[in-house]
mmCIF file of C-alpha atoms and ligand atoms in Angstrom:
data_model
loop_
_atom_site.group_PDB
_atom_site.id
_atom_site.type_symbol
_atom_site.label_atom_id
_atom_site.label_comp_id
_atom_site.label_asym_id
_atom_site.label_seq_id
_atom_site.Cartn_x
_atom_site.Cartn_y
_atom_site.Cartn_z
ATOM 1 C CA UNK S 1 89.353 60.456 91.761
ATOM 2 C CA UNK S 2 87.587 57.111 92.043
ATOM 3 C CA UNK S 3 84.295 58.590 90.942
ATOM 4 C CA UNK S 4 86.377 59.829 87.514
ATOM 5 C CA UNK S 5 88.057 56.875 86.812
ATOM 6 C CA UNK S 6 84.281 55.181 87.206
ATOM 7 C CA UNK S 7 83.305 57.609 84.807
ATOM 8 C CA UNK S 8 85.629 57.040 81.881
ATOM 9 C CA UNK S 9 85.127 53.391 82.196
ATOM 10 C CA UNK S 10 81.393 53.381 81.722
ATOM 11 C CA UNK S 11 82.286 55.925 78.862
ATOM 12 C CA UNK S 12 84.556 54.128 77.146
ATOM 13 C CA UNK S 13 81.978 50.894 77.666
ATOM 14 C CA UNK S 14 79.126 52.827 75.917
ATOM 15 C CA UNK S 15 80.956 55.385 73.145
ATOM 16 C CA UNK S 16 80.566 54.093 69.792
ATOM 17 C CA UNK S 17 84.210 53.058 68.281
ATOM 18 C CA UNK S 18 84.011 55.619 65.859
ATOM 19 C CA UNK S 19 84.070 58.431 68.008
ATOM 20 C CA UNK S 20 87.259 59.213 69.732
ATOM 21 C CA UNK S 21 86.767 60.440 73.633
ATOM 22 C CA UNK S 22 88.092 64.016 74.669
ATOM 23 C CA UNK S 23 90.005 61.897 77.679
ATOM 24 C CA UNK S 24 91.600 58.732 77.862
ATOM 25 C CA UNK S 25 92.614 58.507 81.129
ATOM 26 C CA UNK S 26 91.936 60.328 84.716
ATOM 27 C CA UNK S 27 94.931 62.962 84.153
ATOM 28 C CA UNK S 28 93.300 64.227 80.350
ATOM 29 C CA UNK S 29 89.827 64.658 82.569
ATOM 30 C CA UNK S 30 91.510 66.314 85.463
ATOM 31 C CA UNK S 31 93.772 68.765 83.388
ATOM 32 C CA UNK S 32 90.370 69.514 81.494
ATOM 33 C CA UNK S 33 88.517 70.358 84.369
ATOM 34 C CA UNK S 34 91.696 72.447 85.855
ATOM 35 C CA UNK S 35 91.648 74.368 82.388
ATOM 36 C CA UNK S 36 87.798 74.869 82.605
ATOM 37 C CA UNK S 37 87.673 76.058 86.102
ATOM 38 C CA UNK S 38 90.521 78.615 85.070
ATOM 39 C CA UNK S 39 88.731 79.929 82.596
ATOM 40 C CA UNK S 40 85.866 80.284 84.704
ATOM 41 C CA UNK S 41 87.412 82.469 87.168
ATOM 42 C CA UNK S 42 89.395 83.988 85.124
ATOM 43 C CA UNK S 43 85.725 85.101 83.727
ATOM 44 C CA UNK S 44 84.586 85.775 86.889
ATOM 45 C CA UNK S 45 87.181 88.045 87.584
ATOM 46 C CA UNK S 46 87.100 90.104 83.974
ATOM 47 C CA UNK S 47 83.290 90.702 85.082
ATOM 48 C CA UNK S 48 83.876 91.793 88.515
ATOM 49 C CA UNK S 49 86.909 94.278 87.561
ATOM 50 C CA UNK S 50 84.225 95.812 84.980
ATOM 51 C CA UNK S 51 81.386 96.159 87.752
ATOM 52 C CA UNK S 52 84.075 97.886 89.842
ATOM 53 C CA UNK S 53 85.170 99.850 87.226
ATOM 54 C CA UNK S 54 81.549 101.011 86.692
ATOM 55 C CA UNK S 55 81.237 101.830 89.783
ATOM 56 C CA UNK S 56 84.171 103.746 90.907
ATOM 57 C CA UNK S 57 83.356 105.940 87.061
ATOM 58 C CA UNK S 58 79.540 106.388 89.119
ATOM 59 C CA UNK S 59 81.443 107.407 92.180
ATOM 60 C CA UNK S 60 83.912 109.601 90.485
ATOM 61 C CA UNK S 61 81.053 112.033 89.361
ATOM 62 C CA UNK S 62 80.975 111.309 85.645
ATOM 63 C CA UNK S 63 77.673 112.139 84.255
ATOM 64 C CA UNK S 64 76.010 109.639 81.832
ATOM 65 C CA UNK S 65 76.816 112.103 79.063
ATOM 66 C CA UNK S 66 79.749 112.107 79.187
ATOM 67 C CA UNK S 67 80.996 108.203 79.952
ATOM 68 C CA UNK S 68 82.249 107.361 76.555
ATOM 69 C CA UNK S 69 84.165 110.800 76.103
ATOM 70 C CA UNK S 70 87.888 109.683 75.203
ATOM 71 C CA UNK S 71 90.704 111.612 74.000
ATOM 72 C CA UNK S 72 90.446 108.844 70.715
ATOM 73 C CA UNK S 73 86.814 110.349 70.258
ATOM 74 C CA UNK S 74 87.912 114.296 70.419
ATOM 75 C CA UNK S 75 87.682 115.904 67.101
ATOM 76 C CA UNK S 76 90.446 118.579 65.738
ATOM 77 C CA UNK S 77 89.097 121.287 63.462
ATOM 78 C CA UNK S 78 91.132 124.189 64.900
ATOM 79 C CA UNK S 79 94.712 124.474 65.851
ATOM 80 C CA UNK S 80 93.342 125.486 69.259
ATOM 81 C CA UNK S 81 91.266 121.928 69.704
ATOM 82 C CA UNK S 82 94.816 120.352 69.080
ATOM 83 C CA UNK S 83 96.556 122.134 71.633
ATOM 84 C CA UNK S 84 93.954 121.331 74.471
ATOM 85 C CA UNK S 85 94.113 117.596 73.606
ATOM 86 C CA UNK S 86 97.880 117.662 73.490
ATOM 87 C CA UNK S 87 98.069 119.101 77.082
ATOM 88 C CA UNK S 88 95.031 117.016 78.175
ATOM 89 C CA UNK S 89 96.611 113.788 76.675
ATOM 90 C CA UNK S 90 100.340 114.637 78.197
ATOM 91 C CA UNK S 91 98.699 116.024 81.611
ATOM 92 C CA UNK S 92 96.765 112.884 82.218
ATOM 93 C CA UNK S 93 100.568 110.708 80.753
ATOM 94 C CA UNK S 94 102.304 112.662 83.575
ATOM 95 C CA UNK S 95 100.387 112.981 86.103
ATOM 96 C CA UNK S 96 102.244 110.979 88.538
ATOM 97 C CA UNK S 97 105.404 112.950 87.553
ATOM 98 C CA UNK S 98 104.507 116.187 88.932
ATOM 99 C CA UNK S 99 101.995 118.398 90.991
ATOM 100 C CA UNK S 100 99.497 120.827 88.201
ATOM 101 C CA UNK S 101 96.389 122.529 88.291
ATOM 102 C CA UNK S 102 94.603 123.003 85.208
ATOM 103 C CA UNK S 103 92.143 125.471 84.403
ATOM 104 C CA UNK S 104 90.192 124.852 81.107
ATOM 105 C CA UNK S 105 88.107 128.182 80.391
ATOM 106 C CA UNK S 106 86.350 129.482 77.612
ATOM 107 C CA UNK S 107 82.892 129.164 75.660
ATOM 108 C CA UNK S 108 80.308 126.710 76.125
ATOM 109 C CA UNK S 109 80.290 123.294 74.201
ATOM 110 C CA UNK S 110 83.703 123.699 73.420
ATOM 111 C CA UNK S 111 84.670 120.115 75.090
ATOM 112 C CA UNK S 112 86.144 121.101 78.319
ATOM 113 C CA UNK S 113 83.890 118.354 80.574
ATOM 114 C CA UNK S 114 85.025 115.774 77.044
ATOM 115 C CA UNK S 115 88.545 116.308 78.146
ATOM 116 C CA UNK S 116 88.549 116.329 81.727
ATOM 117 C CA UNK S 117 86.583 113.414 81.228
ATOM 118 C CA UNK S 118 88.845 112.027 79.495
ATOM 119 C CA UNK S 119 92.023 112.813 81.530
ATOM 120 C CA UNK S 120 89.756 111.497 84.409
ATOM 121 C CA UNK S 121 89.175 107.882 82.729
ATOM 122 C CA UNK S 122 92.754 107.878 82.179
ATOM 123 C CA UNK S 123 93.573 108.441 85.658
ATOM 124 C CA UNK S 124 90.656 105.845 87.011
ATOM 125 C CA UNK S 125 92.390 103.249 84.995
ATOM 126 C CA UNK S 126 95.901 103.701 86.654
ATOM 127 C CA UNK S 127 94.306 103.570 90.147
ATOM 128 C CA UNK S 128 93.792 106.722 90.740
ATOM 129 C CA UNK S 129 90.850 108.791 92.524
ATOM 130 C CA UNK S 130 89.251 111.517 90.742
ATOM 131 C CA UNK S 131 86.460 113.441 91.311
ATOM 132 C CA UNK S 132 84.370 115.823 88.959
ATOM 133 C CA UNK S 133 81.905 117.836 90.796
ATOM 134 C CA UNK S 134 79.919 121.078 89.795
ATOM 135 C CA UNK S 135 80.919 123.846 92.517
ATOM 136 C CA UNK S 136 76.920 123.873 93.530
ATOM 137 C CA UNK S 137 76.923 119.898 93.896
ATOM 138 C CA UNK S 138 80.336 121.175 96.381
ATOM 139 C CA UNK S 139 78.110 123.372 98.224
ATOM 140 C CA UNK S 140 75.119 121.240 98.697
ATOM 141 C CA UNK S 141 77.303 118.296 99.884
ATOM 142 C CA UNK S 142 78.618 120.473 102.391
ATOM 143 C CA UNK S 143 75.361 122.239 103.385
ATOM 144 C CA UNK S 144 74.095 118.526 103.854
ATOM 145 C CA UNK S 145 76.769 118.106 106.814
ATOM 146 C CA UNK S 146 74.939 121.089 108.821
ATOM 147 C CA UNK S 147 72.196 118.467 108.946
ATOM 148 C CA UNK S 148 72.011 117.020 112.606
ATOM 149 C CA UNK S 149 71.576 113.265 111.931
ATOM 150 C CA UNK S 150 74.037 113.400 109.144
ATOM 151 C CA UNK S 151 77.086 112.152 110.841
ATOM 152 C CA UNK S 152 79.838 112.917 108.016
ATOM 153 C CA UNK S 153 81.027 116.797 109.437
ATOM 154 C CA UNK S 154 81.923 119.254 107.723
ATOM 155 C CA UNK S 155 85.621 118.921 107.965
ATOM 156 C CA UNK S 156 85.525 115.271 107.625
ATOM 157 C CA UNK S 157 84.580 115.919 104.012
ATOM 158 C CA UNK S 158 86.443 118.432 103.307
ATOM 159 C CA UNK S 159 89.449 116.266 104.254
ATOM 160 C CA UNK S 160 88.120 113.645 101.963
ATOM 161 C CA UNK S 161 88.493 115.920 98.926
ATOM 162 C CA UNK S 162 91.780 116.867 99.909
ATOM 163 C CA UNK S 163 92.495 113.187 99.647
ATOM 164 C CA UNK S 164 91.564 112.580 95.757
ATOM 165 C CA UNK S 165 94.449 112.838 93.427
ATOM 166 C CA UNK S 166 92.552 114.996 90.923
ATOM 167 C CA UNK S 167 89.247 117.053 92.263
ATOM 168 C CA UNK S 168 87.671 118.814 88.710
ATOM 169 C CA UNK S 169 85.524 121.801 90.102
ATOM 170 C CA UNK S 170 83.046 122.495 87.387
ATOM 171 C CA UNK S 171 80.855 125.181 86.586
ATOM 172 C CA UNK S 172 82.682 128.022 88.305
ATOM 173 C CA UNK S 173 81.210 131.250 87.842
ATOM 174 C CA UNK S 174 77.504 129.588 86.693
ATOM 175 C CA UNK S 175 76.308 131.131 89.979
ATOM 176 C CA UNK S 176 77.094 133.818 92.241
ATOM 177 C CA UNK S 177 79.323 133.385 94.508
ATOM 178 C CA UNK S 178 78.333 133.888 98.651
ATOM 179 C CA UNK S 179 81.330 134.511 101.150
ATOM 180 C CA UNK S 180 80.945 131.411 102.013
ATOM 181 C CA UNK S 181 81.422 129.613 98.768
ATOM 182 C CA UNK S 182 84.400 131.522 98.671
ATOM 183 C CA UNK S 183 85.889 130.351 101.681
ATOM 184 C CA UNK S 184 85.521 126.899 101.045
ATOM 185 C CA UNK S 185 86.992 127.142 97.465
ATOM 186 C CA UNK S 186 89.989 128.888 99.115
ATOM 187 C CA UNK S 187 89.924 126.302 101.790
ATOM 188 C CA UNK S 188 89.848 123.366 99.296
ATOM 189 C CA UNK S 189 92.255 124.546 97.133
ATOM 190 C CA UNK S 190 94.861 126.158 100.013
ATOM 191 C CA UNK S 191 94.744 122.614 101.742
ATOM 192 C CA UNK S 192 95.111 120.537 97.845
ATOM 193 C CA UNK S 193 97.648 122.838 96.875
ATOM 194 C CA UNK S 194 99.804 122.692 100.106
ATOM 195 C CA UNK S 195 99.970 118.682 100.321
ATOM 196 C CA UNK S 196 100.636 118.751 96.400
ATOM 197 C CA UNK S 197 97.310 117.233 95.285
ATOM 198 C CA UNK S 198 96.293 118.775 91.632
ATOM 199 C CA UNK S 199 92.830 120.205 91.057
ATOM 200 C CA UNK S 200 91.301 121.633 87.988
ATOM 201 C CA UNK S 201 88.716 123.829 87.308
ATOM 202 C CA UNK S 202 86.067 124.444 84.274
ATOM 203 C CA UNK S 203 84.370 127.734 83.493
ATOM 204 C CA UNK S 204 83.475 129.851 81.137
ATOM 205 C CA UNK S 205 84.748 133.007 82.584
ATOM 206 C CA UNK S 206 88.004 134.885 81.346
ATOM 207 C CA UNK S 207 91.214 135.155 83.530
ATOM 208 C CA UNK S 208 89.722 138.906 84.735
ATOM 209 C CA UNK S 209 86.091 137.273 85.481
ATOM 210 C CA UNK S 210 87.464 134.772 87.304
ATOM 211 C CA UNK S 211 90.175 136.683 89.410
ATOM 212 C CA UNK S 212 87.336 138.751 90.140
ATOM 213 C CA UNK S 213 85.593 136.297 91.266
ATOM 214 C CA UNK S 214 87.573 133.896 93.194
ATOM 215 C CA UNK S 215 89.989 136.633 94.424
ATOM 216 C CA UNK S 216 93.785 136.727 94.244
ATOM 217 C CA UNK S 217 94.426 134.134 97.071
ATOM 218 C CA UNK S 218 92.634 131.537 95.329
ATOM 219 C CA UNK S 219 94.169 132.763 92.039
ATOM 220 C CA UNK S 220 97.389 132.589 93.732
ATOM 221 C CA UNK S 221 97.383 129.254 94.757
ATOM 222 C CA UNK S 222 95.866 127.605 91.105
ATOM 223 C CA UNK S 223 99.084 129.483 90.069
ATOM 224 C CA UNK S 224 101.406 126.979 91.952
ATOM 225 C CA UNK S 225 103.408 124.094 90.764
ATOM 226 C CA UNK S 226 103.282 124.215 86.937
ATOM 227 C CA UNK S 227 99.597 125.091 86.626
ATOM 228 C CA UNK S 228 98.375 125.813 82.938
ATOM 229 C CA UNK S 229 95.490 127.814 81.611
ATOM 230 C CA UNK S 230 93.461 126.239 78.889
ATOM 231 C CA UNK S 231 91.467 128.707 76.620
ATOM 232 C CA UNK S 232 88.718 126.965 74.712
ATOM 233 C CA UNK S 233 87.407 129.387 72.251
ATOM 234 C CA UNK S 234 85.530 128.238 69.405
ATOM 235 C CA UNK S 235 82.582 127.353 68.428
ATOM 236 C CA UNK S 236 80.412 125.020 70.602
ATOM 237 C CA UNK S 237 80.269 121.545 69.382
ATOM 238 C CA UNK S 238 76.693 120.982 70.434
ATOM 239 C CA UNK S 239 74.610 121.097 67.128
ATOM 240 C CA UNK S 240 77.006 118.418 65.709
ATOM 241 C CA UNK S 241 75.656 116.132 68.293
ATOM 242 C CA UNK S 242 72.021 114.411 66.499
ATOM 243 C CA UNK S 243 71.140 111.858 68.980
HETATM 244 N N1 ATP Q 1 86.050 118.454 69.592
HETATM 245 C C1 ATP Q 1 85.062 117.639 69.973
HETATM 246 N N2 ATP Q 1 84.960 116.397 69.445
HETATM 247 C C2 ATP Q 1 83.964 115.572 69.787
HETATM 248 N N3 ATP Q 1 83.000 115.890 70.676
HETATM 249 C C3 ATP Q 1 83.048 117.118 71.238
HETATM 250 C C4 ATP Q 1 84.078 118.042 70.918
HETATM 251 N N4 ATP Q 1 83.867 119.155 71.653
HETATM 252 C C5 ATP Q 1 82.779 118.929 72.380
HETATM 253 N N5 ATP Q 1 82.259 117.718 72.142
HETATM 254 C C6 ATP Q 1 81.035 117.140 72.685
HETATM 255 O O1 ATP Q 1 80.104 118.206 72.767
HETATM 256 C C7 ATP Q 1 79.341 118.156 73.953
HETATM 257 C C8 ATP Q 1 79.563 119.422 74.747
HETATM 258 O O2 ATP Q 1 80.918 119.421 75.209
HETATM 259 P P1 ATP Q 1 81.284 119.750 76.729
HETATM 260 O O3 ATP Q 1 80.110 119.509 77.604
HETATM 261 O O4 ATP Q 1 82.534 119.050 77.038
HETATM 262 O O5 ATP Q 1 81.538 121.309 76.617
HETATM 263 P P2 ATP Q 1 81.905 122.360 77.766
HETATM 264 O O6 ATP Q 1 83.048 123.143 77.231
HETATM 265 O O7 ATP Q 1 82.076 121.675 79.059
HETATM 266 O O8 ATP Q 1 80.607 123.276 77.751
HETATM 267 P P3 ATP Q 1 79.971 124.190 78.929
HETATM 268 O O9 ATP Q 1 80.879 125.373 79.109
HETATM 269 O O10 ATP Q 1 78.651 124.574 78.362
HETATM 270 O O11 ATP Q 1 79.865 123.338 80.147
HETATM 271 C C9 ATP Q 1 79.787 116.909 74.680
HETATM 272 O O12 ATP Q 1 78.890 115.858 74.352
HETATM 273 C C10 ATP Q 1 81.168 116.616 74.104
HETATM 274 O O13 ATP Q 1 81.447 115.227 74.111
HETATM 275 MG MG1 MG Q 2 80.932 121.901 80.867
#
């Protein structure tokens, strides 16, 4: 305190009289400085929640693509494109209402990754964990726990995608499916479905394709709660895209 009342002395000894100091006294310099360092952390802190925001969207398995898909930023030219935003806008709203599996299916480009996207910012943004993985990223995570020196286990991942609030499994049907695949899907989605956590699937198959596909247990279990089906079937939105 000393060294600021020091300070305003020598200013006041060697400011011109026609300019007026921003402090009079000790108290004007410290409230300054108080309001200053606020700001600065206040700063600090606006920077930090936008690195970790950054980082949990990296984490969360958002592909560069797709990072500035919003609901605000899906376009309506069919009666159908309204009704998937609707459900997408009100699914992501209620989320913490109620238990619900989505499945979005129908033709490429149609903007199902836009909105689950976009449901998934949502969710980030109230503190939730979401993850959007392709079902062969799944399978190569998993195939990476056989590994030896890896020391995350099979199970021990598995029970960390149980954990997220919403897992997005994309790209079903891309790919054949090997036993295997199918027993983890049914695993995954038995063990979500039982402790009420909601997943949702992409593909491009039909209802029959994919019941074929995934089987009636699976099928069964998306069913539960108040699961919806999605169908996205117009015309890809690709060759409106220039850069
Ligand atoms: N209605 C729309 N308004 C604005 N952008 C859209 C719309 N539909 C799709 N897009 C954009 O078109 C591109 C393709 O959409 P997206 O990848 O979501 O389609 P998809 O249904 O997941 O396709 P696929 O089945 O091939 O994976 C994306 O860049 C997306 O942002
Ligand atoms: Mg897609």
């Amino acid at each position: 305190m000393n060294n600021y009342i020091k300070l305003i002395k020598r200013m006041k000894s060697i400011i011109p009289t026609h300019i007026k100091p921003k402090f009079k006294n000790e108290k004007d310099l410290l409230n300054w400085n108080q309001k200053k360092g606020l700001l600065s952390s206040q700063s600090i802190q606006k920077k930090n929640n936008k690195k970790k925001i950054k980082k949990i969207l990296k984490n969360s398995g958002i592909k560069k693509l797709y990072i500035n898909c919003t609901f605000k930023n899906y376009n309506i030219y069919n009666i159908g494109q309204k009704k998937v935003l609707n459900f997408s806008k009100k699914y992501a709203k209620n989320f913490n209402k109620k238990f619900s599996n989505f499945i979005f299916s129908g033709s490429p480009g149609t903007g199902k990754n836009h909105l689950a996207t976009a449901i998934g910012k949502y969710l980030i943004l109230n503190k939730k964990k979401i993850l959007i993985i392709t079902i062969a990223e799944l399978m190569s995570e998993i195939k990476k726990t056989f590994n030896k020196n890896n020391t995350l286990t099979e199970s021990c991942l598995i029970n960390k995608l149980i954990k997220i609030d919403l897992l997005i499994i994309d790209e079903i049907g891309i790919q054949q499916k090997s036993q295997y695949e199918k027993i983890i899907m049914h695993q995954i989605i038995d063990r979500r479905s039982s402790s009420k956590k909601s997943t949702g699937i992409l593909s491009n198959l039909n209802y029959n394709n994919l019941y074929k596909l995934l089987g009636e247990r699976i099928i069964d279990r998306l069913k539960l709660g108040n699961s919806s089906w999605l169908n996205f079937n117009w015309k890809s939105y690709r060759s409106n895209i220039t850069e």
